[in-house]
Short mmCIF file of C-alpha atoms in Angstrom, two decimals:
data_model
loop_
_atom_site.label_atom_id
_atom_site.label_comp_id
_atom_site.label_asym_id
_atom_site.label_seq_id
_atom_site.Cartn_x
_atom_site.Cartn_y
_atom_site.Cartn_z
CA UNK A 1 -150.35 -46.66 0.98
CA UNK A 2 -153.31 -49.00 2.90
CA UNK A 3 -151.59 -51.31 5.38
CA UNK A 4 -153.94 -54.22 5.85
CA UNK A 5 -153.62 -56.71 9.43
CA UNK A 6 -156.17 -59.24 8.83
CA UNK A 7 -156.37 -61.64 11.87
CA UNK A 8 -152.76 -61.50 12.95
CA UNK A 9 -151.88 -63.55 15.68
CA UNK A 10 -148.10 -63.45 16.89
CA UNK A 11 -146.50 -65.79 20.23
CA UNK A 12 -143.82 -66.61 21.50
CA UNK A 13 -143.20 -69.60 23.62
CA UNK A 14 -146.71 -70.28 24.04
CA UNK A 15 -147.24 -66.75 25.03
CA UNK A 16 -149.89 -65.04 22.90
CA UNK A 17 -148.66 -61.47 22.17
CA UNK A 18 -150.99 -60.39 19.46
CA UNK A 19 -154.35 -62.20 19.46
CA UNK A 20 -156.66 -62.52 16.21
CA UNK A 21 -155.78 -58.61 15.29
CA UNK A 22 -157.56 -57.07 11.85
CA UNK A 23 -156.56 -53.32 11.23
CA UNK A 24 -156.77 -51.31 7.91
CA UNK A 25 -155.00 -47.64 8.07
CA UNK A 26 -156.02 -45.46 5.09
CA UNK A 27 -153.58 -43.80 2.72
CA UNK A 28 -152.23 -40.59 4.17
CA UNK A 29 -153.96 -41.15 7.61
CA UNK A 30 -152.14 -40.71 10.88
CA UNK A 31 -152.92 -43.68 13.43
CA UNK A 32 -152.03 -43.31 16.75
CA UNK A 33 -151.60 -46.88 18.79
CA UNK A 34 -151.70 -46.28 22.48
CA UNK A 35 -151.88 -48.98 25.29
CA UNK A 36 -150.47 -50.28 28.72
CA UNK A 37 -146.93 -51.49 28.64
CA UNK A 38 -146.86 -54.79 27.11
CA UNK A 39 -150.22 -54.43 25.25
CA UNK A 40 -148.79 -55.66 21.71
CA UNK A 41 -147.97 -52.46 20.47
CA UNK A 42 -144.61 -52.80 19.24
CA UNK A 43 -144.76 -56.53 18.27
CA UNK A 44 -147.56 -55.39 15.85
CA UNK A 45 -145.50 -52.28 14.56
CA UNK A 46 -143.32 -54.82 13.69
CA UNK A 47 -145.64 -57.02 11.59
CA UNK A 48 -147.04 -54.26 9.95
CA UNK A 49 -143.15 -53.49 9.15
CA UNK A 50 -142.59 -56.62 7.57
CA UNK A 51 -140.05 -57.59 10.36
CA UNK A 52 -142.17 -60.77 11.73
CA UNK A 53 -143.77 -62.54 9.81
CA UNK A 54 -147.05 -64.12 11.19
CA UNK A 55 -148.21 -67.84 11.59
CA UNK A 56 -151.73 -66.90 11.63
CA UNK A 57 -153.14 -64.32 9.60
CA UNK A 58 -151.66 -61.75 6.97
CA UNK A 59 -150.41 -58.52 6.46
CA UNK A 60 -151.22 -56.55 3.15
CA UNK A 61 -149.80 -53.26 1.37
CA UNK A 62 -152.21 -51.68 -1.30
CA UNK A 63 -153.71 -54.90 -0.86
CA UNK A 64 -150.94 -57.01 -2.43
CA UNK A 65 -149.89 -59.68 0.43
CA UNK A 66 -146.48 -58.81 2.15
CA UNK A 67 -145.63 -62.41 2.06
CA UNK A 68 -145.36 -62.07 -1.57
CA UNK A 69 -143.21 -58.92 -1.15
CA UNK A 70 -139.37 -59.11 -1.71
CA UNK A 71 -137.29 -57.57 1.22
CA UNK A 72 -135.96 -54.37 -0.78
CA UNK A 73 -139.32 -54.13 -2.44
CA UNK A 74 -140.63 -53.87 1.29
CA UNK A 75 -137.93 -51.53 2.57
CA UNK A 76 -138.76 -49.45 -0.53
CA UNK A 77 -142.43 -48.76 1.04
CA UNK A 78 -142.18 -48.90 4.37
CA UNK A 79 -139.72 -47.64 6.77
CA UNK A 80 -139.92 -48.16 10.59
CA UNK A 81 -138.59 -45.96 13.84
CA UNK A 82 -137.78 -48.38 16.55
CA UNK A 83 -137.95 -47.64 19.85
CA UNK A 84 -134.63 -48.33 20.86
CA UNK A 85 -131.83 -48.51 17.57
CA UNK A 86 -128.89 -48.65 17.75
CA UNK A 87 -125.87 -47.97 14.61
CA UNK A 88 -121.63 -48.29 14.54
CA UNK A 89 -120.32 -45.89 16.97
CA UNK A 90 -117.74 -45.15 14.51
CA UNK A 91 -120.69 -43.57 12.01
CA UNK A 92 -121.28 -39.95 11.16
CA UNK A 93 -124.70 -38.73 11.69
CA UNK A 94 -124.94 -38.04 7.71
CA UNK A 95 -123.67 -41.92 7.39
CA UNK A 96 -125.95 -43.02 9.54
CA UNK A 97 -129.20 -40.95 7.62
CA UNK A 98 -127.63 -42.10 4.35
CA UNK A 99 -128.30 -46.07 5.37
CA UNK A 100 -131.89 -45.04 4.81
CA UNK A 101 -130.98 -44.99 1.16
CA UNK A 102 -129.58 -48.45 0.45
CA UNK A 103 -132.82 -50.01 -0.51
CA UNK A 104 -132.64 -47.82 -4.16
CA UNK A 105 -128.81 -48.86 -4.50
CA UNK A 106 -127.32 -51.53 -7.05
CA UNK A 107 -124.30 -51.73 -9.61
CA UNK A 108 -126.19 -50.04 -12.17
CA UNK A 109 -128.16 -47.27 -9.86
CA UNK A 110 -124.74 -45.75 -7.44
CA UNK A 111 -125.02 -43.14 -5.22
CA UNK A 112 -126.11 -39.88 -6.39
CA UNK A 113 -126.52 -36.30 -5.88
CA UNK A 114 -130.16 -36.90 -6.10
CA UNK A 115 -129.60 -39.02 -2.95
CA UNK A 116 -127.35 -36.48 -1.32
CA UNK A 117 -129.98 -33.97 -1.43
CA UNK A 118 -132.53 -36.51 -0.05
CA UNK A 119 -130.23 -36.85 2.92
CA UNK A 120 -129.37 -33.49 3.47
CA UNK A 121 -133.55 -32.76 3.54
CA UNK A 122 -133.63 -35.66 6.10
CA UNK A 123 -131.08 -34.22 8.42
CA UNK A 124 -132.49 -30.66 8.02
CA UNK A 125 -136.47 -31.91 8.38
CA UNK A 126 -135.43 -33.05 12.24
CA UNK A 127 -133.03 -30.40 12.93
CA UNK A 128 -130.29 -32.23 12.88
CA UNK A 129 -128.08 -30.54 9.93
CA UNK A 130 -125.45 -28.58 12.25
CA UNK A 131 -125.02 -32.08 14.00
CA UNK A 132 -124.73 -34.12 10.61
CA UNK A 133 -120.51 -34.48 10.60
CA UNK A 134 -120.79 -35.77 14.31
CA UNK A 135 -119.85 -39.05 15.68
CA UNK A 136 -122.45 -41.32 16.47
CA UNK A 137 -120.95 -42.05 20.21
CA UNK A 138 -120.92 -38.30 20.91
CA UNK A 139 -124.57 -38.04 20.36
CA UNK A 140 -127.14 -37.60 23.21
CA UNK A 141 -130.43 -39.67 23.17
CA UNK A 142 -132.36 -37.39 21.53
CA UNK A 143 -130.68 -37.02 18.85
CA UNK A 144 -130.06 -40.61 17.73
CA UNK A 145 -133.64 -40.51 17.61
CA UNK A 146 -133.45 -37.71 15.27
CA UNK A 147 -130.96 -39.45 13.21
CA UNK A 148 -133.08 -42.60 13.13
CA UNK A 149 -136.18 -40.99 12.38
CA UNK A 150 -134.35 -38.85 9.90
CA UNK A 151 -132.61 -42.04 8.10
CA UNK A 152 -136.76 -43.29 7.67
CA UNK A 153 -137.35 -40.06 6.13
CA UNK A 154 -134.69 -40.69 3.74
CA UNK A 155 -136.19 -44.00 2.32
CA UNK A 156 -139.14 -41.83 1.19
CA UNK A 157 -141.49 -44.41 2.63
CA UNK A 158 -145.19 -44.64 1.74
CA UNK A 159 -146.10 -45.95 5.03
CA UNK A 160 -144.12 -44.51 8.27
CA UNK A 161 -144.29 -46.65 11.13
CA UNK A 162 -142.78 -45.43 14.27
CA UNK A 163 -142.63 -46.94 17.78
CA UNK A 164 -142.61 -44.18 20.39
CA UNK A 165 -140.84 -41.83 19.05
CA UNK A 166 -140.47 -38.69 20.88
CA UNK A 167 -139.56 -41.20 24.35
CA UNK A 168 -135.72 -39.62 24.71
CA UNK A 169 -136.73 -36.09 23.27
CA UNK A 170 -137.16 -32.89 24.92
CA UNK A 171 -140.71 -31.01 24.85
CA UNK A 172 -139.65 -28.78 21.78
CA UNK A 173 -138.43 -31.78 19.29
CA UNK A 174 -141.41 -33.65 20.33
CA UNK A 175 -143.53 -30.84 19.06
CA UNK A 176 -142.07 -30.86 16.16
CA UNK A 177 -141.52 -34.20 15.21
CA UNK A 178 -145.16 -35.05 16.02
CA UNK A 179 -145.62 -31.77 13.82
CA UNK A 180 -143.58 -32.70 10.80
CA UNK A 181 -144.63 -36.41 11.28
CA UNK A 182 -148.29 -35.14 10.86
CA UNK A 183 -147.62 -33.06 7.50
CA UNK A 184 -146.06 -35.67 5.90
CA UNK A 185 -147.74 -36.97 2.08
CA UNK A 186 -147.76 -40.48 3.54
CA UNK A 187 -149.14 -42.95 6.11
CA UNK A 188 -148.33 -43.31 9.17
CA UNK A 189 -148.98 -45.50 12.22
CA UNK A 190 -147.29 -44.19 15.19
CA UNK A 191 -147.43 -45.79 18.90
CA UNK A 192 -147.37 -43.49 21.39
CA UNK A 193 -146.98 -43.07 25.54
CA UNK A 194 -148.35 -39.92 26.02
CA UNK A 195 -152.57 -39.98 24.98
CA UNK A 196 -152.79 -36.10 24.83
CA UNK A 197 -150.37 -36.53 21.87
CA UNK A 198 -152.36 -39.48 20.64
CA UNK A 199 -155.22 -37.28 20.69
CA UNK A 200 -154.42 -35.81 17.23
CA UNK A 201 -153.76 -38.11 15.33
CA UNK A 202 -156.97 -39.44 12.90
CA UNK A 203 -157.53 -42.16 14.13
CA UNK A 204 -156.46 -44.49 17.36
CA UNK A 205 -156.31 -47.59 18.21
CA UNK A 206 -156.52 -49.23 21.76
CA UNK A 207 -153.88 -52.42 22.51
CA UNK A 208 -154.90 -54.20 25.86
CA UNK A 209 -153.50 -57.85 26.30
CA UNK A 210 -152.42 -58.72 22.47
CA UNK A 211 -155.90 -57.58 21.59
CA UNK A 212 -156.67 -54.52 19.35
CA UNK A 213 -159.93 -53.61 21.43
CA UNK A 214 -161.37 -50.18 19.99
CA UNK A 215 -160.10 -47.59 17.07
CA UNK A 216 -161.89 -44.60 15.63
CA UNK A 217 -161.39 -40.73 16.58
CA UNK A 218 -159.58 -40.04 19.34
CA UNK A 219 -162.61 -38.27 21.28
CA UNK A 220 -164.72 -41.21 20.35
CA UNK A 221 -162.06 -43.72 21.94
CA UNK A 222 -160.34 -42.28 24.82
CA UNK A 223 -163.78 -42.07 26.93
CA UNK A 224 -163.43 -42.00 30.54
CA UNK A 225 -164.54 -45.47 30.91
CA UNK A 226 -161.93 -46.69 28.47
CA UNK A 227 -159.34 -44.87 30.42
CA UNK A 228 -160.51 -46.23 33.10
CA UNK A 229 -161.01 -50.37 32.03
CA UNK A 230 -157.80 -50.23 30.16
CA UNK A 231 -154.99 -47.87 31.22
CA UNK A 232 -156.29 -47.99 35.11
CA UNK A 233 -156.68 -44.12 35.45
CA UNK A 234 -159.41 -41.45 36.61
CA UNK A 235 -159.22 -38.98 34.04
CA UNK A 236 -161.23 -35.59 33.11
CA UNK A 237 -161.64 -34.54 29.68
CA UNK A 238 -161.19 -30.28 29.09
CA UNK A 239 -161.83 -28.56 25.77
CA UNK A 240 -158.99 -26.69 24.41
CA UNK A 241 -159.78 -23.10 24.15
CA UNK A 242 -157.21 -22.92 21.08
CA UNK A 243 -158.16 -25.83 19.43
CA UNK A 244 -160.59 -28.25 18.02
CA UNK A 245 -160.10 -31.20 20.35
CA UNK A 246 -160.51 -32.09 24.33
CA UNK A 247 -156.97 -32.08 26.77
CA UNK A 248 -156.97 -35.07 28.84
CA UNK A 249 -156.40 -34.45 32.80
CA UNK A 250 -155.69 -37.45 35.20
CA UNK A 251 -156.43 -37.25 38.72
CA UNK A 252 -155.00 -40.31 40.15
CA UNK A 253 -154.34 -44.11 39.54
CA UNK A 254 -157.30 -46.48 40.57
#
């Protein structure tokens, strides 16, 4: 799927939060958005999501405008990883996954095994199958955010959005989310904290006050002065003996 911004401004309360943004991510391509806190990141995730709609400016999918879109139709597309979810603490983890499906559901299309196999791939793509009869409540951090990111997987999406994902997880999920999140058939745009992890994705995009203010290859964004203007950091820039891209070192705040 191509998701399409095209001049997208967003505010609340007089407050600009997105300011005359225009993005197009390619089918299949993995965009990384990185930023300060507060940059616009997430309020444009959500745009892009369908979950604001904007005064100014459109959103397209595949080039047909979202506006036009039905909810379900949307949900059908394009599912998005919030930051911080929350579900029922009364939910199984399975339950919880299985939401992902209710866009597909109606009287004359019920549940099926089809979809029980869709959740149990879900559950076992994030590791979270041995986990998938408990209680939502008895779950740690980490692996809500499985859950959550495994009930996206199970709406089959064509776009993926996903707001910071690997924030509550521990060094080995994050590797592997970021690593199954990268071999997916689909597109996805995924904000992230950490810029070494941003640094493989296809393309980037830099947020700085509401404003989308560079994209391209990572190595062609994240230059020292841009580190420097916009995320207030002295940085060096090594080459990783093991692979094709540069590690990014900071030395102190300015």
């Amino acid at each position: 799927m191509r998701l399409r911004a095209e001049h997208i401004e967003w505010r609340v309360h007089g407050h600009r939060l997105l300011d005359d943004v225009s993005l197009t991510v390619e089918p299949g391509e993995t965009f990384g958005l990185v930023g300060p806190n507060g940059s616009g990141k997430t309020t444009l995730l959500r745009v892009l999501a369908g979950l604001r709609r904007p005064k100014v400016g459109r959103v397209l999918a595949n080039e047909r405008p979202m506006r036009a879109m039905r909810r379900h139709e949307v949900a059908r597309t394009i599912a998005f990883v919030e930051q911080q979810a929350d579900t029922l603490d009364r939910l199984e983890a399975r339950q919880a996954v299985a939401l992902g499906r209710t866009p597909f559901l109606s009287p004359l299309r019920p549940w099926s095994a089809q979809d029980d196999a869709i959740v149990d791939r879900a559950l076992a793509d994030v590791g979270m199958q041995s986990m998938a009869d408990r209680l939502w409540h008895t779950l740690s951090g980490g692996e809500r955010q499985r859950v959550h990111i495994a009930r996206a997987l199970a709406q089959q999406p064509s776009a993926l959005l996903l707001d910071e994902p690997t924030n509550h997880l521990d060094i080995r999920h994050q590797l592997s989310i970021l690593t199954l999140v990268k071999q997916l058939p689909v597109t996805v745009i995924i904000a992230l904290h950490d810029l070494d992890q941003a640094m493989d994705c296809d393309r980037i995009g830099v947020m700085d006050g509401g404003r989308l203010v560079a994209t391209g290859p990572p190595r062609d964004v994240l230059t020292l002065e841009r580190l420097r203007r916009t995320f207030g950091v002295h940085a060096t820039l090594l080459d990783d003996p093991d692979e094709d891209r540069p590690i990014l070192r900071f030395r102190h705040a300015l």
